[in-house]
XYZ file of C-alpha atoms in Angstrom:
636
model
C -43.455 89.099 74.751
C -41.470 86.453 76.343
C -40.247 86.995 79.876
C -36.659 86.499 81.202
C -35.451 84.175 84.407
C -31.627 84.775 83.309
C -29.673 88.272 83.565
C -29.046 88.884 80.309
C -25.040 90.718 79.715
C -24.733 93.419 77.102
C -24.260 92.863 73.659
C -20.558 93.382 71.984
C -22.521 96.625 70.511
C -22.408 97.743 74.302
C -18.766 96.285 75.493
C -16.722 98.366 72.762
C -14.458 100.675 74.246
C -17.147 104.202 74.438
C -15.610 107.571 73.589
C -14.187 109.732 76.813
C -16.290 111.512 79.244
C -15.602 114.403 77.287
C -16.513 113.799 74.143
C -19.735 112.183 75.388
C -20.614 115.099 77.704
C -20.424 117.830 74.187
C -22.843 115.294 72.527
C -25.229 115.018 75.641
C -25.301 118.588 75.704
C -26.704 118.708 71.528
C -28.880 116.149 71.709
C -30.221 115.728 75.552
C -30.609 119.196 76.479
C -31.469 121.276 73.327
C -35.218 121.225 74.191
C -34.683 122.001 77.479
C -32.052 124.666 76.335
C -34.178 126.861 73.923
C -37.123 126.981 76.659
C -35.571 130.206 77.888
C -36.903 131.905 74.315
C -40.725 132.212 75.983
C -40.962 130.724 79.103
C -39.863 133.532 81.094
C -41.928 135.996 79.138
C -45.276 133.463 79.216
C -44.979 133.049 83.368
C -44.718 137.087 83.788
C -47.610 137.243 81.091
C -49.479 134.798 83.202
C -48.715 136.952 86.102
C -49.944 140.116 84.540
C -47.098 141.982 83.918
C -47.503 144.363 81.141
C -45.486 146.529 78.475
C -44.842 149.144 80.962
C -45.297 147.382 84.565
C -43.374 144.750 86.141
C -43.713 144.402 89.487
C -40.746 143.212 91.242
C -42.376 140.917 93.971
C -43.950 139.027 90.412
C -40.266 139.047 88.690
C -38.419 137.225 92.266
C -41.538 134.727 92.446
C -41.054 133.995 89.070
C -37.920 133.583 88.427
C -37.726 131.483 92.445
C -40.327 129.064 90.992
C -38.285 128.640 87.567
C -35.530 128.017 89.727
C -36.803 125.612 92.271
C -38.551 124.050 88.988
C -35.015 123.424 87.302
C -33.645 122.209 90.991
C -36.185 119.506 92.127
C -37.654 118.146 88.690
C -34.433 118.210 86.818
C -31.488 118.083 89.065
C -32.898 116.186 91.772
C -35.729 113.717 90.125
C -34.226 113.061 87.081
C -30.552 113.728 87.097
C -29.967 112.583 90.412
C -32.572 109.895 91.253
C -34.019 108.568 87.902
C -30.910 108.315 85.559
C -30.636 105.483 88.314
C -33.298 103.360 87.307
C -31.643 102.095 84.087
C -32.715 98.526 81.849
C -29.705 97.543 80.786
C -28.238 100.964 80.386
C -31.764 102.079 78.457
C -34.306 104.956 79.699
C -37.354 106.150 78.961
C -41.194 105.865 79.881
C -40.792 101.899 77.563
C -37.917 101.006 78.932
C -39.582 101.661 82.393
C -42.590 100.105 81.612
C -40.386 97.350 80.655
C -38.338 97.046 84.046
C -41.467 97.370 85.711
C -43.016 94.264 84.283
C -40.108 92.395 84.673
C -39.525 92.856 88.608
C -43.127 92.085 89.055
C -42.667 89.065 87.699
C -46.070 88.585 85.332
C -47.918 91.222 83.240
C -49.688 93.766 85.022
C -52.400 95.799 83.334
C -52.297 98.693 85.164
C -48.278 99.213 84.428
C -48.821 98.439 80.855
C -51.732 101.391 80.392
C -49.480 103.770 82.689
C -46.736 102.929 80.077
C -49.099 102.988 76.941
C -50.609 106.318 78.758
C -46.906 107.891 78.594
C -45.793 106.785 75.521
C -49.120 108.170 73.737
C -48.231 111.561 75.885
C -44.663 111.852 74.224
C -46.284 111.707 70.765
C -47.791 114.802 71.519
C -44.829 116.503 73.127
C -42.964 115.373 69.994
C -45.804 117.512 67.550
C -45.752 120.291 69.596
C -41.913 121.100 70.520
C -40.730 121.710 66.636
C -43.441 124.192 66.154
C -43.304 126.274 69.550
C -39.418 126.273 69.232
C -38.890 127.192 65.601
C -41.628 129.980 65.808
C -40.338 131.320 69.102
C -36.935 131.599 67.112
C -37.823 133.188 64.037
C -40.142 135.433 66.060
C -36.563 137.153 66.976
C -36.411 138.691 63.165
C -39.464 140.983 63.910
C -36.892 142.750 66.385
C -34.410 143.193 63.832
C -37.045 144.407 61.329
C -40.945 144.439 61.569
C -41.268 144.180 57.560
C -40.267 140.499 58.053
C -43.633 140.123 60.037
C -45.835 138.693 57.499
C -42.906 136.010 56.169
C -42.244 134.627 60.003
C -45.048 131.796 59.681
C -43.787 130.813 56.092
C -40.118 131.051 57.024
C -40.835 128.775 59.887
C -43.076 126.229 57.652
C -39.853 126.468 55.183
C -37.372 125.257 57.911
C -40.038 122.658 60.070
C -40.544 120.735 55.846
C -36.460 120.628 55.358
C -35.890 119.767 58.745
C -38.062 116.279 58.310
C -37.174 116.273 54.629
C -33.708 115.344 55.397
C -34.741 112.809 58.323
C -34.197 110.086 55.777
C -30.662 111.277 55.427
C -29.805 110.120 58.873
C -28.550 112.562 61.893
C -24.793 110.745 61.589
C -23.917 113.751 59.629
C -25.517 116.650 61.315
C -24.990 115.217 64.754
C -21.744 115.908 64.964
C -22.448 119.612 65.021
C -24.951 119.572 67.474
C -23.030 119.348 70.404
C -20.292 122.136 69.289
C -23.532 124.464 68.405
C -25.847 123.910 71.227
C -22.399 124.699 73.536
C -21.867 128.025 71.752
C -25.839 128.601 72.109
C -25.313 127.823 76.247
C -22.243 130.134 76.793
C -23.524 133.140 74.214
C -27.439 133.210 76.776
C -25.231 132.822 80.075
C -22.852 135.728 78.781
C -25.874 137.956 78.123
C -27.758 136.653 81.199
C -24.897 137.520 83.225
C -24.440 141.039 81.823
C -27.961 142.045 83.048
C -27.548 139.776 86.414
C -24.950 142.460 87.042
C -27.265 145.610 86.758
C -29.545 144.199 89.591
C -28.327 141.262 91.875
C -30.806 141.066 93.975
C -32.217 139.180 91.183
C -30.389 136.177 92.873
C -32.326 136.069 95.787
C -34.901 133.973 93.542
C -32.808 131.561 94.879
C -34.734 131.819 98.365
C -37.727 129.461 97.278
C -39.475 131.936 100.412
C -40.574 133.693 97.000
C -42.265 131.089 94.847
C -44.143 129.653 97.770
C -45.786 133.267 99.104
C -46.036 134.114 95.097
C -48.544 130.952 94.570
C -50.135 131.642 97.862
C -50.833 135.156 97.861
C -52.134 134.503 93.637
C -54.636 132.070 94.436
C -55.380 130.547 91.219
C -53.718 133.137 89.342
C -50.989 131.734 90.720
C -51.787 128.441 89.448
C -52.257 130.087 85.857
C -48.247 130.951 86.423
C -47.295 127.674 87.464
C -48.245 126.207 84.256
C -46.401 128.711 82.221
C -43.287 128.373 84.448
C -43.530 124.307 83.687
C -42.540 125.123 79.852
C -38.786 125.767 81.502
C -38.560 122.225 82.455
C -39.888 120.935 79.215
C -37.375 118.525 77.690
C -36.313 117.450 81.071
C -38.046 113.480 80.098
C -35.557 113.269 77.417
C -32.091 113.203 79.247
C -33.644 109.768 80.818
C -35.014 108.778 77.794
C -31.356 109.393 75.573
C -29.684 107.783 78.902
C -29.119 104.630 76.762
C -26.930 106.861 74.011
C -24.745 108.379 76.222
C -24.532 107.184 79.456
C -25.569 108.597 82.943
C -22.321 110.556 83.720
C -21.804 112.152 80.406
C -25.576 113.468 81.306
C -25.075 114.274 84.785
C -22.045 116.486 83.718
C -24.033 117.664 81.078
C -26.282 119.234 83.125
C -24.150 120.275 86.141
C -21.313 121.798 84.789
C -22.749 123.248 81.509
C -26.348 123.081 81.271
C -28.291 124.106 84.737
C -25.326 127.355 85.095
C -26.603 128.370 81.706
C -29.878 128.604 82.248
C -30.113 130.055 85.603
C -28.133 132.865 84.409
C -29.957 133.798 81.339
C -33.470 133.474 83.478
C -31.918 135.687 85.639
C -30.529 138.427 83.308
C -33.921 137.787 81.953
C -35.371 138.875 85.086
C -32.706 141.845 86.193
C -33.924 143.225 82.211
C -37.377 143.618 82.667
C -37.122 145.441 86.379
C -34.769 147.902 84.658
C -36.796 148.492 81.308
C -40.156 146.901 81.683
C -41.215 147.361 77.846
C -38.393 144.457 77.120
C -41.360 142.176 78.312
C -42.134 141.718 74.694
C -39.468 139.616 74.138
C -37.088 139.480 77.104
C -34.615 136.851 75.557
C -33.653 138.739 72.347
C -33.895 142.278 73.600
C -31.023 141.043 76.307
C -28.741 141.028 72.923
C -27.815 144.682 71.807
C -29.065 145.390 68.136
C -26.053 144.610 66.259
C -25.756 140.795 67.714
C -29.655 140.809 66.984
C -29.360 138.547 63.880
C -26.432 136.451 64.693
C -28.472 135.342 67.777
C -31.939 134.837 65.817
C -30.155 132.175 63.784
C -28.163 130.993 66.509
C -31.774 130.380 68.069
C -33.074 129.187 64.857
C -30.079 126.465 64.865
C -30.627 125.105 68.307
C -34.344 125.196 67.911
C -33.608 123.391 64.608
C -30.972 120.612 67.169
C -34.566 120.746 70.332
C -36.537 119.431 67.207
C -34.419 116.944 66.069
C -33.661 115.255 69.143
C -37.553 114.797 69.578
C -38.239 113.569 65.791
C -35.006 111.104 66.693
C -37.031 110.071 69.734
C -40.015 109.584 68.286
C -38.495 106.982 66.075
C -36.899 105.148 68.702
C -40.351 105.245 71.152
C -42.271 103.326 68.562
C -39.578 100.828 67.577
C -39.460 100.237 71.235
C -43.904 100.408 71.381
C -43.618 97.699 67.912
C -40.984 95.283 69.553
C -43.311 95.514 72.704
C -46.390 94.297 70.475
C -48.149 97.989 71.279
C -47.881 98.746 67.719
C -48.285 97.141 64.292
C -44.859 96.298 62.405
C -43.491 99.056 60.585
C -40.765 100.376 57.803
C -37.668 100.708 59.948
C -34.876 101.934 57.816
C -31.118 102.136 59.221
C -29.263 105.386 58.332
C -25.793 103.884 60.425
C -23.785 101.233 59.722
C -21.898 102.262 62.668
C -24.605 103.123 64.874
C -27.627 100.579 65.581
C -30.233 103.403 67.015
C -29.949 105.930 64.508
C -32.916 104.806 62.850
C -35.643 106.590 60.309
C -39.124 105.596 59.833
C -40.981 106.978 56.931
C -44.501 106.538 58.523
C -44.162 108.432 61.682
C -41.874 111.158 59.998
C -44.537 111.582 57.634
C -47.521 112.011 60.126
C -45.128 113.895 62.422
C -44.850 116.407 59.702
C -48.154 116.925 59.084
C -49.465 117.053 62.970
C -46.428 120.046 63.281
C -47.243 121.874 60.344
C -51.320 121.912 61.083
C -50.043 123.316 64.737
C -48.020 126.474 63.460
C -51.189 127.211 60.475
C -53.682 126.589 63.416
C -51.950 128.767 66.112
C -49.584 131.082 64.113
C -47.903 132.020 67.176
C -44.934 130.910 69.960
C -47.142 132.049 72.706
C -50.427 130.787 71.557
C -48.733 127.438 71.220
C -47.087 128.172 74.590
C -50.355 127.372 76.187
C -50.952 124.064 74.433
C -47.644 123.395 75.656
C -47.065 121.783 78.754
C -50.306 119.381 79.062
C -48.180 116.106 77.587
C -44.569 116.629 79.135
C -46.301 116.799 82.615
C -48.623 113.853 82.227
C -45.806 111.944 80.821
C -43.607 113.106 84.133
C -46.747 111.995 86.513
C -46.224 108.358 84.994
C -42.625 108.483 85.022
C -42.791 109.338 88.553
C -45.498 106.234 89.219
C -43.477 103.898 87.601
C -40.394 104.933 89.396
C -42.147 104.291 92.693
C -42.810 100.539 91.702
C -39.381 99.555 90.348
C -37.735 101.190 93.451
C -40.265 98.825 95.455
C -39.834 95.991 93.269
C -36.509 95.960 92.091
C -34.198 97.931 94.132
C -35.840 95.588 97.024
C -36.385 99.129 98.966
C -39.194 98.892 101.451
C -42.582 100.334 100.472
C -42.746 103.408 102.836
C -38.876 104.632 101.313
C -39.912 103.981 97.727
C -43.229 106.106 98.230
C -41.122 108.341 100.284
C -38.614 108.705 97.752
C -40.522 109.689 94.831
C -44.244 110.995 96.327
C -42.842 114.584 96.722
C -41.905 114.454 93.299
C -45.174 112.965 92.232
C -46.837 115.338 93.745
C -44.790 118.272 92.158
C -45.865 116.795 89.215
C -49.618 116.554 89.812
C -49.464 120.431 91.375
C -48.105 121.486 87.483
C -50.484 118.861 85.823
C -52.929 120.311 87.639
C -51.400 123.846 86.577
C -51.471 123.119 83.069
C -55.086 121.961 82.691
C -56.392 125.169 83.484
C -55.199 126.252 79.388
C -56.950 122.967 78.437
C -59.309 125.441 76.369
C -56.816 127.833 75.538
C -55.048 124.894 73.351
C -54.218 122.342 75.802
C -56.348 120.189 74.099
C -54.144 119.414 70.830
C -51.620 117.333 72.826
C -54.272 115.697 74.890
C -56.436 114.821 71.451
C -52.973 113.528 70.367
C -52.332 111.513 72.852
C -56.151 109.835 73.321
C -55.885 108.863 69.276
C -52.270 107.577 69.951
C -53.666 105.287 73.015
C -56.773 104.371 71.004
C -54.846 102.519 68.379
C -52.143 101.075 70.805
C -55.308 99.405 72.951
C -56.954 98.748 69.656
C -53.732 96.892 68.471
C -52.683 95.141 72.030
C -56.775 93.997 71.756
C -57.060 92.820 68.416
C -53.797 91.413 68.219
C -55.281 89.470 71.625
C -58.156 87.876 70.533
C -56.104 87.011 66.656
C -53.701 84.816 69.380
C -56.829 83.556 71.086
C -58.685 82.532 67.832
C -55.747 80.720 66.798
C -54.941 78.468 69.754
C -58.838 78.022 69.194
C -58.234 76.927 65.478
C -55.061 75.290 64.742
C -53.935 72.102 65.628
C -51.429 70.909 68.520
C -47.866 70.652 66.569
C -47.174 67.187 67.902
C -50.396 65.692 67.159
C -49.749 66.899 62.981
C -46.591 65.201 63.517
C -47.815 62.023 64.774
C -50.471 61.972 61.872
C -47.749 62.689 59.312
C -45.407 59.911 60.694
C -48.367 57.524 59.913
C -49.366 59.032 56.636
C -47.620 57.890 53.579
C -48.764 59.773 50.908
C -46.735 62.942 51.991
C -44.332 63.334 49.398
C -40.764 64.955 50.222
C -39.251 67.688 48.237
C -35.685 68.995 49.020
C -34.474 72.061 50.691
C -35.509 73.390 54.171
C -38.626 75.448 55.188
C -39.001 77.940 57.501
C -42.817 78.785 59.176
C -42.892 82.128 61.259
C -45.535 81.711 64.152
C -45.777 83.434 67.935
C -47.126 80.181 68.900
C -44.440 77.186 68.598
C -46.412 74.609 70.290
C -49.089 74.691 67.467
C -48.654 73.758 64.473
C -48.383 77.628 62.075
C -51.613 77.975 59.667
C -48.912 77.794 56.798
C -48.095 73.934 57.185
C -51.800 73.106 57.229
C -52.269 74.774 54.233
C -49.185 73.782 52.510
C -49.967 70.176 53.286
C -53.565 70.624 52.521
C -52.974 72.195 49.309
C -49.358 70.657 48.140
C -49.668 66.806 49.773
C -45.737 67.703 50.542
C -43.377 68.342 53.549
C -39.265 70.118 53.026
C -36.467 67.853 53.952
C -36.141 70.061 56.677
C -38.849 71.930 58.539
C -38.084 74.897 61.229
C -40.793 76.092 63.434
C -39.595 79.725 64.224
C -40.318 82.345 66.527
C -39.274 85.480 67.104
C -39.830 87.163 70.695
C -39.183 90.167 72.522
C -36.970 90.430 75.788
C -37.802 92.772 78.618
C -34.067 93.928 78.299
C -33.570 96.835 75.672
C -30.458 94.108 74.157
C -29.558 90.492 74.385
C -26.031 89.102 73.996
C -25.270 86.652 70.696
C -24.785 83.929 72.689
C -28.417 84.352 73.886
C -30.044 85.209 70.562
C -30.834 81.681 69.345
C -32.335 78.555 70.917
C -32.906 74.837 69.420
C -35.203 72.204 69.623
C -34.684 69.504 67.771
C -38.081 67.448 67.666
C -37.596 64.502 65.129
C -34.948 64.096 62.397
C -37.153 66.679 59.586
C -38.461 69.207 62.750
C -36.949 71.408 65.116
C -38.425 74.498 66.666
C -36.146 77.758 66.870
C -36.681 80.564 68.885
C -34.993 83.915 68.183
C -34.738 86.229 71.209
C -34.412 90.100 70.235
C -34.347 92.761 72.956
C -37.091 96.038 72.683
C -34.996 98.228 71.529
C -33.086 95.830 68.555
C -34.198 94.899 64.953
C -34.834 91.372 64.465
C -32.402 90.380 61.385
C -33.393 86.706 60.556
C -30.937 85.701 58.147
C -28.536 86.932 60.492
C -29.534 84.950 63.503
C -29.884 81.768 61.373
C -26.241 82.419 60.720
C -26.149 81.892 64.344
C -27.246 78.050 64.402
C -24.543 77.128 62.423
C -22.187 77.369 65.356
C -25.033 75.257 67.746
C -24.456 72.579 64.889
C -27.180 73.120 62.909
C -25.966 73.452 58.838
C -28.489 74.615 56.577
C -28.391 76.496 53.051
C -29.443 79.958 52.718
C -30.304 79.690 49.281
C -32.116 76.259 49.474
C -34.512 77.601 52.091
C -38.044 79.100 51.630
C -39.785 80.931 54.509
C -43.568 80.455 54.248
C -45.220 82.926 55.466
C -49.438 83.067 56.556
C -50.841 86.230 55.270
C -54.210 86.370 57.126
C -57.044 88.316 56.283
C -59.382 89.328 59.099
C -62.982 90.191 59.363
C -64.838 91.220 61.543
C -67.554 88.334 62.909
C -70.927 88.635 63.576
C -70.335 87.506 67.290
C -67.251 89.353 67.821
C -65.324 89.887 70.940
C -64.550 93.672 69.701
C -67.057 96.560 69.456
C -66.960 96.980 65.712
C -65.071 100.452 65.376
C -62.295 98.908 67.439
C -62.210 95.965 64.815
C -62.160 97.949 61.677
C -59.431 99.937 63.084
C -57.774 97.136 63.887
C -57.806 95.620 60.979
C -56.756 98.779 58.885
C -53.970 98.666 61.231
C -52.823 95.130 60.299
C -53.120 95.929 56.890
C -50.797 98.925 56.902
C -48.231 96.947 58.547
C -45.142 96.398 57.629
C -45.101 92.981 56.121
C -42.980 89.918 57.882
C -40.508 89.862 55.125
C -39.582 93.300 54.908
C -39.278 93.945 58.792
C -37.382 90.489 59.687
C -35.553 91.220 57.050
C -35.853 88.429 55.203
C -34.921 87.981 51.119
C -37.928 88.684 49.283
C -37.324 86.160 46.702
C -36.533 83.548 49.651
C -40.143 84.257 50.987
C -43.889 82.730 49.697
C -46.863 83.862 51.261
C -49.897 81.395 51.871
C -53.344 83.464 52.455
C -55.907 82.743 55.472
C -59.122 83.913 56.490
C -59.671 84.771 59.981
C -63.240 86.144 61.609
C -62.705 88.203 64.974
């Protein structure tokens, strides 16, 4: 990954004239908050669970510490740490835990281990997050039919295994189409809870002095660890709160911020507390506090209201799951892989039939293995806060390092809030047994084959600067050699190392006794900016009058097009013909050595990684029948 003296300037992609605040703030609202939105379908009811609250008795001390924590939860984590302080610390207009790691790296100047595990750590920590959410939110909707009618009891796992195998069947489909609707529904799905949180508000206002966080803090202390227990199940109301940073680079931070201020944050603190006013008037509504605020004729409009905005919460975290690991393969965390584009309009709407596919199959196992909303509530929880704690640690160094704030106000700044973070960490370990351990088994095999990638891929960089040959000592033995023969055309070699000459020459010239007209030595690397302008895309070396080196800059959250950029040398005076060029292309085949450098697990994975990948030509995008493949052997 190359690093970057120059500030880089957005891309025309990025300089177009955006849609109004408006229109951006009803998208926001579909996309960025619908996890967070449908959290008020069982986190209420798991915290008072937690607490002990039973079908008939609620105590109302539990119900104001409960709801006090929720709302201090929403305040400080979301409103204050993200909205307000972290929708600040943008790359290039891009959030996220990669785009962090990213900024990170760059303002300290060289790679740093330790900032490239936290990131690994919290990207391997969404994947999890990203299994779990679709199942916990589509069962915890359909769950609502068993109110309308208990006969449906028996169909509600099917029904939601029908709609979580549509939902990713039509992934490849692209979310152009449906996204439209997702701001317009999830809007409707906002002001419908805050209507029917306010009508129960009303019965009992002295719900809202929750807002006194007096309760939440006596309600932990005088709970001991029970109170912990609670804290962990409150935590699922701030789940989704990671993804308004990590969509920052779709929308925009105001369009977010207003979001969440004017729409959002009212929304939910009025259902929680109609939620709460509910169960101090009829306590038995503890089953299912959400739907039983609805009377019994709006029962079934709301269930599929639920079901659609559950449907919009899992969507937004498939979508980000695609964009994490094209951002984890342009950062060299991951091995290449099928990227298809479902936008001509819009670069990031992307689809990726590998991760959709695994995706799938890690959500369905979840709803046969658990069955339940609230037995997956307690494997929820475990990955969202982890992946907060690193947020939060990586926050602290860029405000250091590249906000130029001095060390005591970065730590300052954001310790509080890593501490919060750690408390409900902490909080949501406790239900490690309980199911806690799905995400955190999801996450360990997701950082496995990231370190076994970054590791292999390593020591395949290392055993090549071993084995191949300085580029301008070839070029000095070819200038004396003259039984070379010429053929015409130009030839393109693909290496990450332009200084030595790429495994494909020597073996074309070993094998052929011939050299192209024209020879390009090209490399493709990534930026520590999520974009890079045109002008910056390509640079030239011209070496002799038959070499020159070219090296393609893409940003980590672009697709490299080759053919494109090539287009790009034409106006830097280089003239070449598409047609007349071949791009040779090493295909290596590794094995593992008898001496290697990897513990042999680690290398076999590795190397079943590599051979899954994507190949070169399909992911540079380069004309299949422009493209010839020369096969090495390597031994790591």
């Amino acid at each position: 990954m190359a690093s970057l003296d120059t500030d880089l300037t957005d891309t025309p992609a990025h300089s177009h004239k955006r849609p109004g605040l408006m229109s951006l703030s009803l998208a926001a609202i579909g996309v960025v908050y619908g996890d967070i939105g449908t959290s008020p379908l069982y986190a209420f009811r798991e915290a008072m669970l937690a607490a002990g609250a039973t079908h008939g008795q609620v105590l109302r001390e539990d119900v104001l510490g409960v709801l006090s924590l929720i709302v201090w939860a929403l305040i400080l984590i979301v409103t204050v740490k993200y909205v307000l302080i972290l929708l600040r610390a943008d790359n290039e207009g891009e959030g996220g835990t990669l785009s962090l790691l990213a900024l990170a790296q760059r303002a300290m100047g060289r790679h740093n281990r330790a900032i490239l595990l936290l990131g690994m750590i919290g990207a391997a920590l969404f994947y999890g997050d990203a299994a779990i959410t679709p199942a916990v939110s589509v069962l915890s909707a359909v769950e609502g039919l068993k109110l309308v009618t208990h006969e449906v009891d028996p169909f509600i796992e099917p029904i939601a295994i029908a709609i979580i195998i549509a939902l990713f069947l039509v992934q490849n489909r692209g979310t152009e189409a449906v996204a439209r609707f997702f701001g317009p529904v999830t809007l409707i799905w906002f002001l419908v809870m805050a209507a029917a949180g306010t009508h129960w508000m009303l019965q009992d206002l002295e719900v809202l002095s929750a807002v006194n966080p007096a309760h939440a803090v006596f309600f932990v202390l005088d709970n001991g660890k029970l109170g912990l227990v609670v804290l962990g199940a409150v935590f699922l109301a701030v789940t989704g709160a990671e993804a308004l940073y990590a969509d920052m680079g779709h929308f925009g931070k105001k369009p977010i911020q207003v979001a969440w201020l004017f729409v959002a944050f009212p929304a939910l603190l009025l259902t929680y507390f109609g939620q709460g006013a509910l169960v101090l008037s009829r306590p038995h509504a503890i089953e299912n506090p959400f739907f039983l605020m609805f009377p019994g004729w709006a029962l079934l409009p709301v269930v599929v209201l639920a079901t659609l905005a559950t449907i919009i919460a899992s969507q937004a975290v498939i979508t980000g799951a695609f964009s994490l690991t094209q951002q984890a393969v342009q950062l060299h965390m991951l091995p290449r892989m099928k990227i298809r584009h479902t936008s001509e309009a819009h670069q990031g709407q992307i689809y990726l039939p590998g991760v959709n596919q695994w995706l799938m199959l890690a959500v369905l196992a979840l709803v046969v293995m658990f069955g339940s909303s609230s037995s997956l509530a307690s494997a929820y929880g475990i990955s969202v806060t982890g992946a907060m704690v690193v947020t939060a640690t990586l926050a602290i160094i860029v405000a250091y390092k590249h906000w130029k704030l001095p060390l005591w106000l970065a730590v300052g700044m954001m310790l509080p809030f890593l501490l919060l973070d750690l408390t409900f960490l902490g909080a949501n370990l406790i239900k490690i047994a309980e199911g806690g351990y799905v995400p955190l088994g999801i996450a360990a095999v997701m950082l496995i084959i990231m370190a076994s990638w970054i590791r292999g891929s390593g020591i395949v960089v290392i055993k090549d600067r071993e084995a191949e040959l300085p580029l301008d000592t070839l070029l000095a033995q070819i200038s004396k050699s003259a039984s070379i023969a010429t053929v015409p055309g130009t030839a393109v070699f693909l290496t990450s190392t332009p200084d030595l000459t790429p495994a494909a020459l020597l073996h074309s010239l070993k094998h052929f006794k011939s050299l192209h007209e024209q020879n390009v030595i090209l490399t493709i690397q990534t930026a520590e900016v999520p974009r890079v302008a045109l002008e910056d895309r390509v640079r030239i070396e011209e070496i002799d009058d038959r070499f020159r080196r070219i090296a393609l800059l893409y940003g980590y959250a672009e697709d490299p097009d080759v053919p494109q950029a090539l287009l790009q040398c034409r106006k830097q005076g280089w003239k070449f013909d598409i047609m007349a060029t071949s791009f040779i292309l090493s295909r290596r085949r590794i094995r593992i050595s008898t001496r290697s450098r990897i513990p042999t697990w680690q290398g076999k994975l590795f190397i079943t990684l590599a051979r899954n990948a994507a190949g070169a030509s399909d992911y540079f995008r380069i004309p299949a029948g422009r493209v010839v493949e020369i096969g090495t052997q390597m031994n790591i």
